[in-house]
PDB file of C-alpha atoms and ligand atoms in Angstrom:
ATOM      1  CA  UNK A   1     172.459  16.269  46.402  1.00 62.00           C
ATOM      2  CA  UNK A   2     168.717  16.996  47.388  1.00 78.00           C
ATOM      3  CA  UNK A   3     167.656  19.475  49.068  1.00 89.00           C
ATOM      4  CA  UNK A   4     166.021  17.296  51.954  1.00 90.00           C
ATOM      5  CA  UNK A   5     169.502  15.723  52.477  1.00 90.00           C
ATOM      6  CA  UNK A   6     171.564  18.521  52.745  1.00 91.00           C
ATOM      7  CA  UNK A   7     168.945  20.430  55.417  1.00 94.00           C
ATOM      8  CA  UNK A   8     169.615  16.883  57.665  1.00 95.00           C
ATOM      9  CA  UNK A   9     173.060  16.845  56.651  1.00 95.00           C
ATOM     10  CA  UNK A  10     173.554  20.820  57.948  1.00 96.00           C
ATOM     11  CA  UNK A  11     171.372  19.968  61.342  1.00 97.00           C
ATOM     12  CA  UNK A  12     173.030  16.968  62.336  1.00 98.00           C
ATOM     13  CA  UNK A  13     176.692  18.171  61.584  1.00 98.00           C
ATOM     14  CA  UNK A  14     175.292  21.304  64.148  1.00 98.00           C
ATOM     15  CA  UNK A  15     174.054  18.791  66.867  1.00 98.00           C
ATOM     16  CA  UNK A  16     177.788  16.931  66.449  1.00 98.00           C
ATOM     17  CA  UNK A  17     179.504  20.228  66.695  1.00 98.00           C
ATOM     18  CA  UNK A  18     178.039  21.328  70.110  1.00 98.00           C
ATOM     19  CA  UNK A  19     178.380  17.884  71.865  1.00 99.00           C
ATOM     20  CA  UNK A  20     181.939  18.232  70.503  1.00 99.00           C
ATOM     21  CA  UNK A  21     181.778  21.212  72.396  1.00 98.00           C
ATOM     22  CA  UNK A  22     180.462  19.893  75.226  1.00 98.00           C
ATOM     23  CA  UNK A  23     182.614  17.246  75.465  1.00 99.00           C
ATOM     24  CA  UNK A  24     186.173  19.580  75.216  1.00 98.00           C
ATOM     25  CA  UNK A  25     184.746  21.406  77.564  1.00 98.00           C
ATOM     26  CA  UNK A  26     184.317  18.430  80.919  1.00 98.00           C
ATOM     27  CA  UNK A  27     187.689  17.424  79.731  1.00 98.00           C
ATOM     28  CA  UNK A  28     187.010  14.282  78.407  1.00 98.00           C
ATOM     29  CA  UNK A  29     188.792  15.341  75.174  1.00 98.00           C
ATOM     30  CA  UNK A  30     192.906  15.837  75.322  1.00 98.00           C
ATOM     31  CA  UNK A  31     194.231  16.248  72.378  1.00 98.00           C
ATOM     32  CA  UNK A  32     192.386  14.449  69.727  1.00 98.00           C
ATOM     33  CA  UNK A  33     190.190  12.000  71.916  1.00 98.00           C
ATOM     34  CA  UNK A  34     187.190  11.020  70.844  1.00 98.00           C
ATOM     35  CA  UNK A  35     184.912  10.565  67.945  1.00 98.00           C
ATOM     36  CA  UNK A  36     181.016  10.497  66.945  1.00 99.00           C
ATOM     37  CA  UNK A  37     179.483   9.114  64.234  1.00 98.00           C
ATOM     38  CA  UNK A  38     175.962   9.697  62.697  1.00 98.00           C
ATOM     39  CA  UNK A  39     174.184   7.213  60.542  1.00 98.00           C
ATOM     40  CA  UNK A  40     172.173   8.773  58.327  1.00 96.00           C
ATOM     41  CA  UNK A  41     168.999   6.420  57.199  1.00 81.00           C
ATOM     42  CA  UNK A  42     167.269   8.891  55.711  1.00 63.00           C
ATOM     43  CA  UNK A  43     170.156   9.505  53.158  1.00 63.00           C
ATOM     44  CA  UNK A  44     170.296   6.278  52.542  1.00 67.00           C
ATOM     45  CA  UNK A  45     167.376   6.079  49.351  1.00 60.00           C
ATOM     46  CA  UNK A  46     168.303  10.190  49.147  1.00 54.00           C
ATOM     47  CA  UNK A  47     172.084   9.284  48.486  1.00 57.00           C
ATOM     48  CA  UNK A  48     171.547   6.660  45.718  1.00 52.00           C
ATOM     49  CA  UNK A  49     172.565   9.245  42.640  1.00 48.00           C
ATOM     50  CA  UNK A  50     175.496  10.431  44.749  1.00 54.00           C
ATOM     51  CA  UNK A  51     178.218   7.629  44.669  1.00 57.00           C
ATOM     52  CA  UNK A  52     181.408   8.612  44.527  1.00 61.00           C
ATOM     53  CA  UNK A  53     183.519   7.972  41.222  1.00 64.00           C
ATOM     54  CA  UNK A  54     186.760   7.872  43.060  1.00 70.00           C
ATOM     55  CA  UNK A  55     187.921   3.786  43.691  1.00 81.00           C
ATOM     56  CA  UNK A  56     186.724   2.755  47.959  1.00 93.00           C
ATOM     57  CA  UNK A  57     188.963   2.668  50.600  1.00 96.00           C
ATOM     58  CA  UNK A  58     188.979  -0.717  52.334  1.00 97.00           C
ATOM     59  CA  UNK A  59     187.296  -1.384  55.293  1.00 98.00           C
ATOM     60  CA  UNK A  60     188.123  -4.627  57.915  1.00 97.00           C
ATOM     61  CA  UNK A  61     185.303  -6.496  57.595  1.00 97.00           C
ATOM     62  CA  UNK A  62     181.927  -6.453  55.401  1.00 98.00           C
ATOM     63  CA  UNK A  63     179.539  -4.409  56.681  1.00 98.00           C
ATOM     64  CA  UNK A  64     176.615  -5.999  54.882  1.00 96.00           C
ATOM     65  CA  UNK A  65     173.511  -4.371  56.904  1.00 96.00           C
ATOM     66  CA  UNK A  66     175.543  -0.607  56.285  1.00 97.00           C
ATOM     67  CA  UNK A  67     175.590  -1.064  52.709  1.00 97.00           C
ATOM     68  CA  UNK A  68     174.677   1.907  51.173  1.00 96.00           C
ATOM     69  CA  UNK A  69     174.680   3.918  54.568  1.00 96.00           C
ATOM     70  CA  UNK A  70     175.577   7.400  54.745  1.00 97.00           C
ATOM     71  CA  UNK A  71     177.339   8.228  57.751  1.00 98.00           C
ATOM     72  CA  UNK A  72     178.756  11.492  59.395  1.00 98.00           C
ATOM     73  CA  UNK A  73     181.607  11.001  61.117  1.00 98.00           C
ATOM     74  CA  UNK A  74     184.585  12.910  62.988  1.00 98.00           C
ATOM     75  CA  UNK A  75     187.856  12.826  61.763  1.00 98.00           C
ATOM     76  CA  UNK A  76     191.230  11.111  62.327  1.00 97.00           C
ATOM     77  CA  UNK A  77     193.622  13.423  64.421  1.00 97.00           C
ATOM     78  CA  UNK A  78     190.794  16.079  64.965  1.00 98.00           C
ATOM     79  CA  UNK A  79     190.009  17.640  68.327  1.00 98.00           C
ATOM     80  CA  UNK A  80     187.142  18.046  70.142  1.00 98.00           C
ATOM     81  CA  UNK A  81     187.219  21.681  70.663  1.00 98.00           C
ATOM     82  CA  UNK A  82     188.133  22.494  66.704  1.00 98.00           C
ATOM     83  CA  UNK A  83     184.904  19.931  65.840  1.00 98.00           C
ATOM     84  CA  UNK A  84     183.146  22.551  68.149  1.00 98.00           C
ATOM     85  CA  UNK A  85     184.384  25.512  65.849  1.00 98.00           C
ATOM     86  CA  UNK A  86     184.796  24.310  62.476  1.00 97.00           C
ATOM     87  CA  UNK A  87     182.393  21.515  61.989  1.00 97.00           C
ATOM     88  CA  UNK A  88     182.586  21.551  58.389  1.00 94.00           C
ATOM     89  CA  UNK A  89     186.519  21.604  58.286  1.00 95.00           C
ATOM     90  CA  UNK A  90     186.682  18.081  61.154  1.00 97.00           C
ATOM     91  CA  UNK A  91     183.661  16.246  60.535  1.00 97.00           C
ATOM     92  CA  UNK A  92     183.472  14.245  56.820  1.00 96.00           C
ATOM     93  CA  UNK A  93     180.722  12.551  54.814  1.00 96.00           C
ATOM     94  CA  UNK A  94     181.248   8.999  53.625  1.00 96.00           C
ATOM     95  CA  UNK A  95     179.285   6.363  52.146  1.00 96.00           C
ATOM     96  CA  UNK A  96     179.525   2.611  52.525  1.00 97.00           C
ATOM     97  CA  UNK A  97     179.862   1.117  48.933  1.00 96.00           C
ATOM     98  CA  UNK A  98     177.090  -0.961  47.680  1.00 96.00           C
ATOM     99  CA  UNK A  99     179.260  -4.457  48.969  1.00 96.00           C
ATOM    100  CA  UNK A 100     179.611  -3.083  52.131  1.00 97.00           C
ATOM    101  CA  UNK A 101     183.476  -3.864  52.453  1.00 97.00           C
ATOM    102  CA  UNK A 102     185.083  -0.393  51.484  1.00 98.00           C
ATOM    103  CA  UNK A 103     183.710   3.506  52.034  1.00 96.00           C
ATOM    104  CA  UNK A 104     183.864   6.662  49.823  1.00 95.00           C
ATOM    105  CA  UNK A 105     184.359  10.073  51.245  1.00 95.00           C
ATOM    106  CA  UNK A 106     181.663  12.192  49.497  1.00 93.00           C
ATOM    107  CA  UNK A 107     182.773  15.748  48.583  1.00 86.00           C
ATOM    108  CA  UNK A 108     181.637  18.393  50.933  1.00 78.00           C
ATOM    109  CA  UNK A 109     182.904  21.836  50.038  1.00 70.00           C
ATOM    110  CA  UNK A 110     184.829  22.709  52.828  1.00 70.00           C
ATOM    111  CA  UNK A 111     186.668  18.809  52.711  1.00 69.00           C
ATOM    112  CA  UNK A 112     190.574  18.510  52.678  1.00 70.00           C
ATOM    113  CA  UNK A 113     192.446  15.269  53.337  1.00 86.00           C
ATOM    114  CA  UNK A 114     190.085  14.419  56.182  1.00 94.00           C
ATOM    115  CA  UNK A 115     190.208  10.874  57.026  1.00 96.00           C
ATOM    116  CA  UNK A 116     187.503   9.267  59.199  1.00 97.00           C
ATOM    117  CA  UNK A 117     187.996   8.509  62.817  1.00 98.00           C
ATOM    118  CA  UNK A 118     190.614   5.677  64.012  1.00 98.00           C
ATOM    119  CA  UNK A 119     187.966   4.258  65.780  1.00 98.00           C
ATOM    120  CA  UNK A 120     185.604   3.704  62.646  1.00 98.00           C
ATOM    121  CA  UNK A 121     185.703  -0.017  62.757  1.00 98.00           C
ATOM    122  CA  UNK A 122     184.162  -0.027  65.979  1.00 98.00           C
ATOM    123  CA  UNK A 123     181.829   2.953  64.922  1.00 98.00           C
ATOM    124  CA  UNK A 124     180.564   0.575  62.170  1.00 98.00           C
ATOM    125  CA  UNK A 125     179.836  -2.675  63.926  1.00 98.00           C
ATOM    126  CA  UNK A 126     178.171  -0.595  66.555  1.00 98.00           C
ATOM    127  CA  UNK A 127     175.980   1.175  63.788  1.00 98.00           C
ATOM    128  CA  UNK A 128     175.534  -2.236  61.959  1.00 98.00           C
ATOM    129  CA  UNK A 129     173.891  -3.725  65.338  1.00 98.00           C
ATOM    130  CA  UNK A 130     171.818  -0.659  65.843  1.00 98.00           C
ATOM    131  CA  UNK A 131     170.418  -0.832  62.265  1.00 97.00           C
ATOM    132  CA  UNK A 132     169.223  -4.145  62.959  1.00 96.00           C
ATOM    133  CA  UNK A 133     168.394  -4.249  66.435  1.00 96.00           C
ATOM    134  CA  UNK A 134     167.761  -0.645  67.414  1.00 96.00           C
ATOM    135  CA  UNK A 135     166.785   1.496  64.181  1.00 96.00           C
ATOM    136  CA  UNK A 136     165.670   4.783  66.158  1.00 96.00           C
ATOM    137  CA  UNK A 137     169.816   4.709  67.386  1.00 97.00           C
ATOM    138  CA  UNK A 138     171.408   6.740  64.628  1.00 98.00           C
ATOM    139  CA  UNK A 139     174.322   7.956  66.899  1.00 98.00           C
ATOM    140  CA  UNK A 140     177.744   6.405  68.464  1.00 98.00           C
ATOM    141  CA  UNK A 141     179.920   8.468  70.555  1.00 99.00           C
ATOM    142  CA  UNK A 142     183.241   7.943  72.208  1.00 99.00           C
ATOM    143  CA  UNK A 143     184.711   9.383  74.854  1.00 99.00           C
ATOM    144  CA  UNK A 144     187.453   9.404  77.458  1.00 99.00           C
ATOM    145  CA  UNK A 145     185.452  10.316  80.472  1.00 98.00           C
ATOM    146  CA  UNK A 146     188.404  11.131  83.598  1.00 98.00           C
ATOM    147  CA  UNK A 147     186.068   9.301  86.211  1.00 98.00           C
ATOM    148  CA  UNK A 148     184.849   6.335  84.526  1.00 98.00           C
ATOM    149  CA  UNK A 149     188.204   5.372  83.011  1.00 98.00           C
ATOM    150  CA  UNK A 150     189.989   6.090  86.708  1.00 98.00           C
ATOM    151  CA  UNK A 151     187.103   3.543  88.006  1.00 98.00           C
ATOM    152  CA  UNK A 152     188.618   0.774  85.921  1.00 98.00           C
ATOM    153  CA  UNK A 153     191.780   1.040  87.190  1.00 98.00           C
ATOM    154  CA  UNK A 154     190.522  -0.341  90.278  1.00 98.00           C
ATOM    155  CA  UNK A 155     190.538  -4.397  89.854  1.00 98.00           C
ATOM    156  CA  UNK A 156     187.763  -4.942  92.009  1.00 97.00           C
ATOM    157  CA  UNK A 157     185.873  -2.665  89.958  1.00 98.00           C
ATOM    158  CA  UNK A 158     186.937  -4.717  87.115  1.00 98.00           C
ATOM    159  CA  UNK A 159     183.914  -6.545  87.246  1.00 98.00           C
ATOM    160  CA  UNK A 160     180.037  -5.599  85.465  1.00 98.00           C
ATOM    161  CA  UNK A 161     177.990  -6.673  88.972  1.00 97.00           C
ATOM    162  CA  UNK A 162     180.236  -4.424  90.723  1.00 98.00           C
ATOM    163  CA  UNK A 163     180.374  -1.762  88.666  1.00 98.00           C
ATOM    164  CA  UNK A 164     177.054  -1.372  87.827  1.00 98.00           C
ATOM    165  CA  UNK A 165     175.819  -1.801  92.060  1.00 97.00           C
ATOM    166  CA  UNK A 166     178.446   1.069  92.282  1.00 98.00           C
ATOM    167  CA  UNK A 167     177.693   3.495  89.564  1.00 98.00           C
ATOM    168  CA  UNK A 168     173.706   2.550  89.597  1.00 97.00           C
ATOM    169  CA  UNK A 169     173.635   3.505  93.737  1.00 98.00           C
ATOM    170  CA  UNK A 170     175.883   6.879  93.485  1.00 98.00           C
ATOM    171  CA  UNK A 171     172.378   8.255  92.508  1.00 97.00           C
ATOM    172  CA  UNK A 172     168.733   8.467  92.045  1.00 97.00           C
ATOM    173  CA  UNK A 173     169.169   9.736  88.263  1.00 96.00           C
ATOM    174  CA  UNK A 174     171.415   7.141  87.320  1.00 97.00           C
ATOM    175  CA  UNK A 175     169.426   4.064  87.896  1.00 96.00           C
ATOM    176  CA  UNK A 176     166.396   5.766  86.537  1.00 96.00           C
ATOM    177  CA  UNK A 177     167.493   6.496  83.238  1.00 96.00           C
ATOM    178  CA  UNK A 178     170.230   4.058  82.507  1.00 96.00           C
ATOM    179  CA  UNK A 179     168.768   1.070  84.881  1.00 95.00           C
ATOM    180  CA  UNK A 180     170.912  -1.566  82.912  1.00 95.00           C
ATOM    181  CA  UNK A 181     173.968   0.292  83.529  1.00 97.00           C
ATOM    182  CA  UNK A 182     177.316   0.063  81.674  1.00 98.00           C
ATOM    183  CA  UNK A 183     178.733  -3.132  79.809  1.00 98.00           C
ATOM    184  CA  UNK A 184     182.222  -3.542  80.726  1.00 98.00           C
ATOM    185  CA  UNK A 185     184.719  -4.169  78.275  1.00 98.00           C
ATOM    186  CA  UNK A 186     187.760  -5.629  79.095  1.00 98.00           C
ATOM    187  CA  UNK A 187     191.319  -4.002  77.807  1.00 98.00           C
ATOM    188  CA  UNK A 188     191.987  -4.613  74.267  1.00 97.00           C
ATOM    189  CA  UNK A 189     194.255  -2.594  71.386  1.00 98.00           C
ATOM    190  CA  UNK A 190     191.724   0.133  70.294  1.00 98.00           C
ATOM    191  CA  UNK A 191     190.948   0.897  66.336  1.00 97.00           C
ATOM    192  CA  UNK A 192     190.534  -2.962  65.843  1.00 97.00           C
ATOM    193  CA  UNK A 193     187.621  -5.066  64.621  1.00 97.00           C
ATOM    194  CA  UNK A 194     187.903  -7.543  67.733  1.00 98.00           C
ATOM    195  CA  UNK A 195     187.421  -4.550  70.114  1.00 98.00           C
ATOM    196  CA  UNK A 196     184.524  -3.587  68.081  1.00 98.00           C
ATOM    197  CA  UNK A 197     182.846  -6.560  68.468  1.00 98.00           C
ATOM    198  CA  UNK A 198     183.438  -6.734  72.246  1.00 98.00           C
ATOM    199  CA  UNK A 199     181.668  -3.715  72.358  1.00 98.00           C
ATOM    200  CA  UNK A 200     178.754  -4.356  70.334  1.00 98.00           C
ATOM    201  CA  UNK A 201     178.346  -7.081  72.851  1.00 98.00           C
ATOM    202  CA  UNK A 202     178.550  -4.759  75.514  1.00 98.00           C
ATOM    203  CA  UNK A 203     175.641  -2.651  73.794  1.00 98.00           C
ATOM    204  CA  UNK A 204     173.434  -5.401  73.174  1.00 96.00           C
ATOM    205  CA  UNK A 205     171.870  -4.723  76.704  1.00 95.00           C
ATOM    206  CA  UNK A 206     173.116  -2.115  77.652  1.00 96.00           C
ATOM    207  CA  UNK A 207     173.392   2.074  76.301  1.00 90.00           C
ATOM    208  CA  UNK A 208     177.024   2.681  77.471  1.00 98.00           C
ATOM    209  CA  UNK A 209     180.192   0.370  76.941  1.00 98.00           C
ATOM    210  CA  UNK A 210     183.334   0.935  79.347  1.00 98.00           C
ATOM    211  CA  UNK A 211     186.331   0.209  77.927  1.00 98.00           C
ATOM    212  CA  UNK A 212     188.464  -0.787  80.687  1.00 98.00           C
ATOM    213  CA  UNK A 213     191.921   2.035  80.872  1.00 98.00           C
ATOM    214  CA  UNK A 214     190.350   3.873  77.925  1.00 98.00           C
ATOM    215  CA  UNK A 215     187.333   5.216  78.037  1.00 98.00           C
ATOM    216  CA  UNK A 216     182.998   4.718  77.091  1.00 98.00           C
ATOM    217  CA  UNK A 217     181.736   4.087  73.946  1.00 98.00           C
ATOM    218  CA  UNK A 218     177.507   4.982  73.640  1.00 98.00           C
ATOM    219  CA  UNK A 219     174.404   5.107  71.234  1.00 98.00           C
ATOM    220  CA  UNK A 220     171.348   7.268  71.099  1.00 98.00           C
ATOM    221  CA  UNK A 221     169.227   8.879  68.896  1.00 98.00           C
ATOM    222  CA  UNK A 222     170.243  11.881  69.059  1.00 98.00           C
ATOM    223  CA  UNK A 223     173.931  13.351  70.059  1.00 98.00           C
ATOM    224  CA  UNK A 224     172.690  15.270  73.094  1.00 98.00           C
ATOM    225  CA  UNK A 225     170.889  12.742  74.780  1.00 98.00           C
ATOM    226  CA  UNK A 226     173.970  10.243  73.982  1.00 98.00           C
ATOM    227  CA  UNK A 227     175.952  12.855  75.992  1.00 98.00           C
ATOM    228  CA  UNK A 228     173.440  12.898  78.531  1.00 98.00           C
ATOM    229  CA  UNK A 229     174.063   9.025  79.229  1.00 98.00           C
ATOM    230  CA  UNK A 230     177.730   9.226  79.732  1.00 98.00           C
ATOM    231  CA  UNK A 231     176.886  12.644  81.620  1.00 98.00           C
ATOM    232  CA  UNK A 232     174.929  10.826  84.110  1.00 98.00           C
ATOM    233  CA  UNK A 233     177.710   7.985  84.587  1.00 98.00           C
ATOM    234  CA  UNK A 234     180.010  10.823  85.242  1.00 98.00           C
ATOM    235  CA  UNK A 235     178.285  12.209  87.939  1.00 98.00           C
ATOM    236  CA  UNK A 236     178.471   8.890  89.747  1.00 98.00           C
ATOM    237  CA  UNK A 237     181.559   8.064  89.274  1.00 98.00           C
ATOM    238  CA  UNK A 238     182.403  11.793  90.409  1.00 98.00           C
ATOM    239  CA  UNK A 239     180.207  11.109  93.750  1.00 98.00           C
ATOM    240  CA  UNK A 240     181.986   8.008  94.419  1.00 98.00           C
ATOM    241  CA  UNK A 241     185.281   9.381  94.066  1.00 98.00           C
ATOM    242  CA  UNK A 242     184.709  12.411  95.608  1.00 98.00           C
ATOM    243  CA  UNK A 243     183.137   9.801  98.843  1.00 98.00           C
ATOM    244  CA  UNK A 244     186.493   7.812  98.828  1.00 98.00           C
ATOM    245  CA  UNK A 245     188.744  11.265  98.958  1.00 98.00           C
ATOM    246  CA  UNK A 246     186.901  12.030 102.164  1.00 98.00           C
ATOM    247  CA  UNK A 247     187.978   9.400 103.490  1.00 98.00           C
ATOM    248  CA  UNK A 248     184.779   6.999 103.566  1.00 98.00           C
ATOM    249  CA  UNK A 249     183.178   4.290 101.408  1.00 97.00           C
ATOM    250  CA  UNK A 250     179.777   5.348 100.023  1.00 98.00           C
ATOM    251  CA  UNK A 251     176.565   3.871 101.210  1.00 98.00           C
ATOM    252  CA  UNK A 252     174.990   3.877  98.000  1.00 98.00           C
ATOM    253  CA  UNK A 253     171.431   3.559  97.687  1.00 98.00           C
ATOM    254  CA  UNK A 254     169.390   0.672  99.244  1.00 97.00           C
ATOM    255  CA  UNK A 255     167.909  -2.277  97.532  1.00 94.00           C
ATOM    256  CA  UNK A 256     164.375  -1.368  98.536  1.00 95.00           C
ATOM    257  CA  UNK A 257     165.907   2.392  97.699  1.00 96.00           C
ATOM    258  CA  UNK A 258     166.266   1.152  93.983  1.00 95.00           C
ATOM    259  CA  UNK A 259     163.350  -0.612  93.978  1.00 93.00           C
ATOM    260  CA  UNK A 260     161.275   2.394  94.578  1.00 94.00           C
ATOM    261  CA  UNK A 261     162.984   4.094  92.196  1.00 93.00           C
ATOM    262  CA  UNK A 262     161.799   1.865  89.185  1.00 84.00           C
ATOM    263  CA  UNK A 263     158.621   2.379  89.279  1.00 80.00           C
ATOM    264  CA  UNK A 264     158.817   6.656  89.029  1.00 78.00           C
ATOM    265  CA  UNK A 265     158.709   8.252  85.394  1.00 67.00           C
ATOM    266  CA  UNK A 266     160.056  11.705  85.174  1.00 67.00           C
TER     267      UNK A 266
HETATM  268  O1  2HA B 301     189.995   9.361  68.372  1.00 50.13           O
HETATM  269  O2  2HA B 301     189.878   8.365  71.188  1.00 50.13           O
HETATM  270  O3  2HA B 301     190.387   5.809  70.866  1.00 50.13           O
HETATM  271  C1  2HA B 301     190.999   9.085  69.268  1.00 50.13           C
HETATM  272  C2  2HA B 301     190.571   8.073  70.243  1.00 50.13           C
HETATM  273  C3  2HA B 301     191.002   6.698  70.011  1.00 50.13           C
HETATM  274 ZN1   ZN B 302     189.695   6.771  72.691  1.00 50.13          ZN
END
């Protein structure tokens, strides 16, 4: 591989490893919860003398707009915390073949039997939207985030005006850098192609998906400021709670409040 590659390949497996970190550390990821993905665009003309000569491993659905695509991505059964130590060992290369139905897993030297994420058909029809719709979005992370999953266990909450009015008036920071707020996605089986599509809905208009009981799926450009989104959900959800534990329902911020609030740049 070229030189250029493997210098973006060893910075953004670092930037994965200390969200991974980050994200072990809040508690959002038991056991092996979670998963982030980096597609790598750059790699993409880099990568063209690299295909693997081992047969591809099937994947759902074509991923036409991938094809080609190098992507980072976390492994199956890994955790958090051992992403955060041993990157290189919990994090594997692949490439999406040239028909974009089927993946290789390019040799890095510290590889086993790593197998990607369970959650890589969602990973992929989040990337493919991205690629199309928002190129400078390289990065998908999931996440079970305590707060924002407990907030969908509440019915009334169940709903994407309601949420959003909640989570978007918990606080000032909240509404100014995610003013579209979360897309809710109703309960479905995780690891499947339908749920993947649900979310890609979700993400159309908005930078965070809540998966109803499970947990937030969310794009950026970079892995920490895709933590900082669901960071900033967190701390609403947090204030709410920590409101309704005290025994009273939260104002929440005004209307006119809001209002106010869209026009400041930080
Ligand atoms: O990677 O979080 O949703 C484990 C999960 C599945
Ligand atoms: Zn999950």
């Amino acid at each position: 591989m070229r030189q250029e590659l493997l210098s973006l390949l060893e910075e953004k497996t670092g930037a994965v490893a200390s969200v991974a970190g980050w994200l072990w550390q809040r508690g959002w990821a038991e056991r092996n919860a979670g998963n982030i993905s980096v597609r790598l665009d750059k790699g993409k003309q880099l990568s063209s003398h690299d295909q693997s000569k081992t047969p591809a491993l099937a994947l759902p659905k074509r991923f036409s707009t991938l094809a080609g695509s190098l992507l980072l991505v976390t492994g199956t059964n890994t955790r958090m915390r051992d992403v955060a130590d041993l990157p290189r060992e919990n994090i594997l290369l692949i490439r999406i073949n040239d028909e974009g139905d089927g993946y290789h897993i390019l040799p890095r030297a510290e590889m086993t039997r790593l197998r990607p994420t369970s959650e890589l058909a969602t990973h992929l029809c989040i990337h493919e939207m991205l690629a199309a719709k928002r190129p400078d979005h390289s990065v998908v992370m999931h996440t079970h985030v305590t707060e924002l999953i407990a907030l969908t266990q509440i019915k009334d909450l169940c709903d994407e005006e309601k949420l959003n009015r909640t989570l978007l008036g918990m606080h000032p920071e909240t509404s100014v850098f995610i003013p579209a707020g979360v897309g809710f996605v109703p309960y479905s089986l995780p690891g499947t192609i339908a749920i993947g599509e649900a979310t890609v809905k979700a993400l159309e208009n908005h930078a965070v998906a809540l998966w109803e009981k499970h947990g937030v799926f969310a794009t950026g450009p970079e892995p920490e400021e895709t933590f900082d989104m669901i960071d900033l959900l967190a701390k609403s959800a947090s204030i709410w709670f920590l409101c309704r534990s005290a025994g009273y329902d939260p104002e929440g911020l005004s209307v006119s409040q809001l209002d106010g609030l869209t026009k400041l740049k930080f």
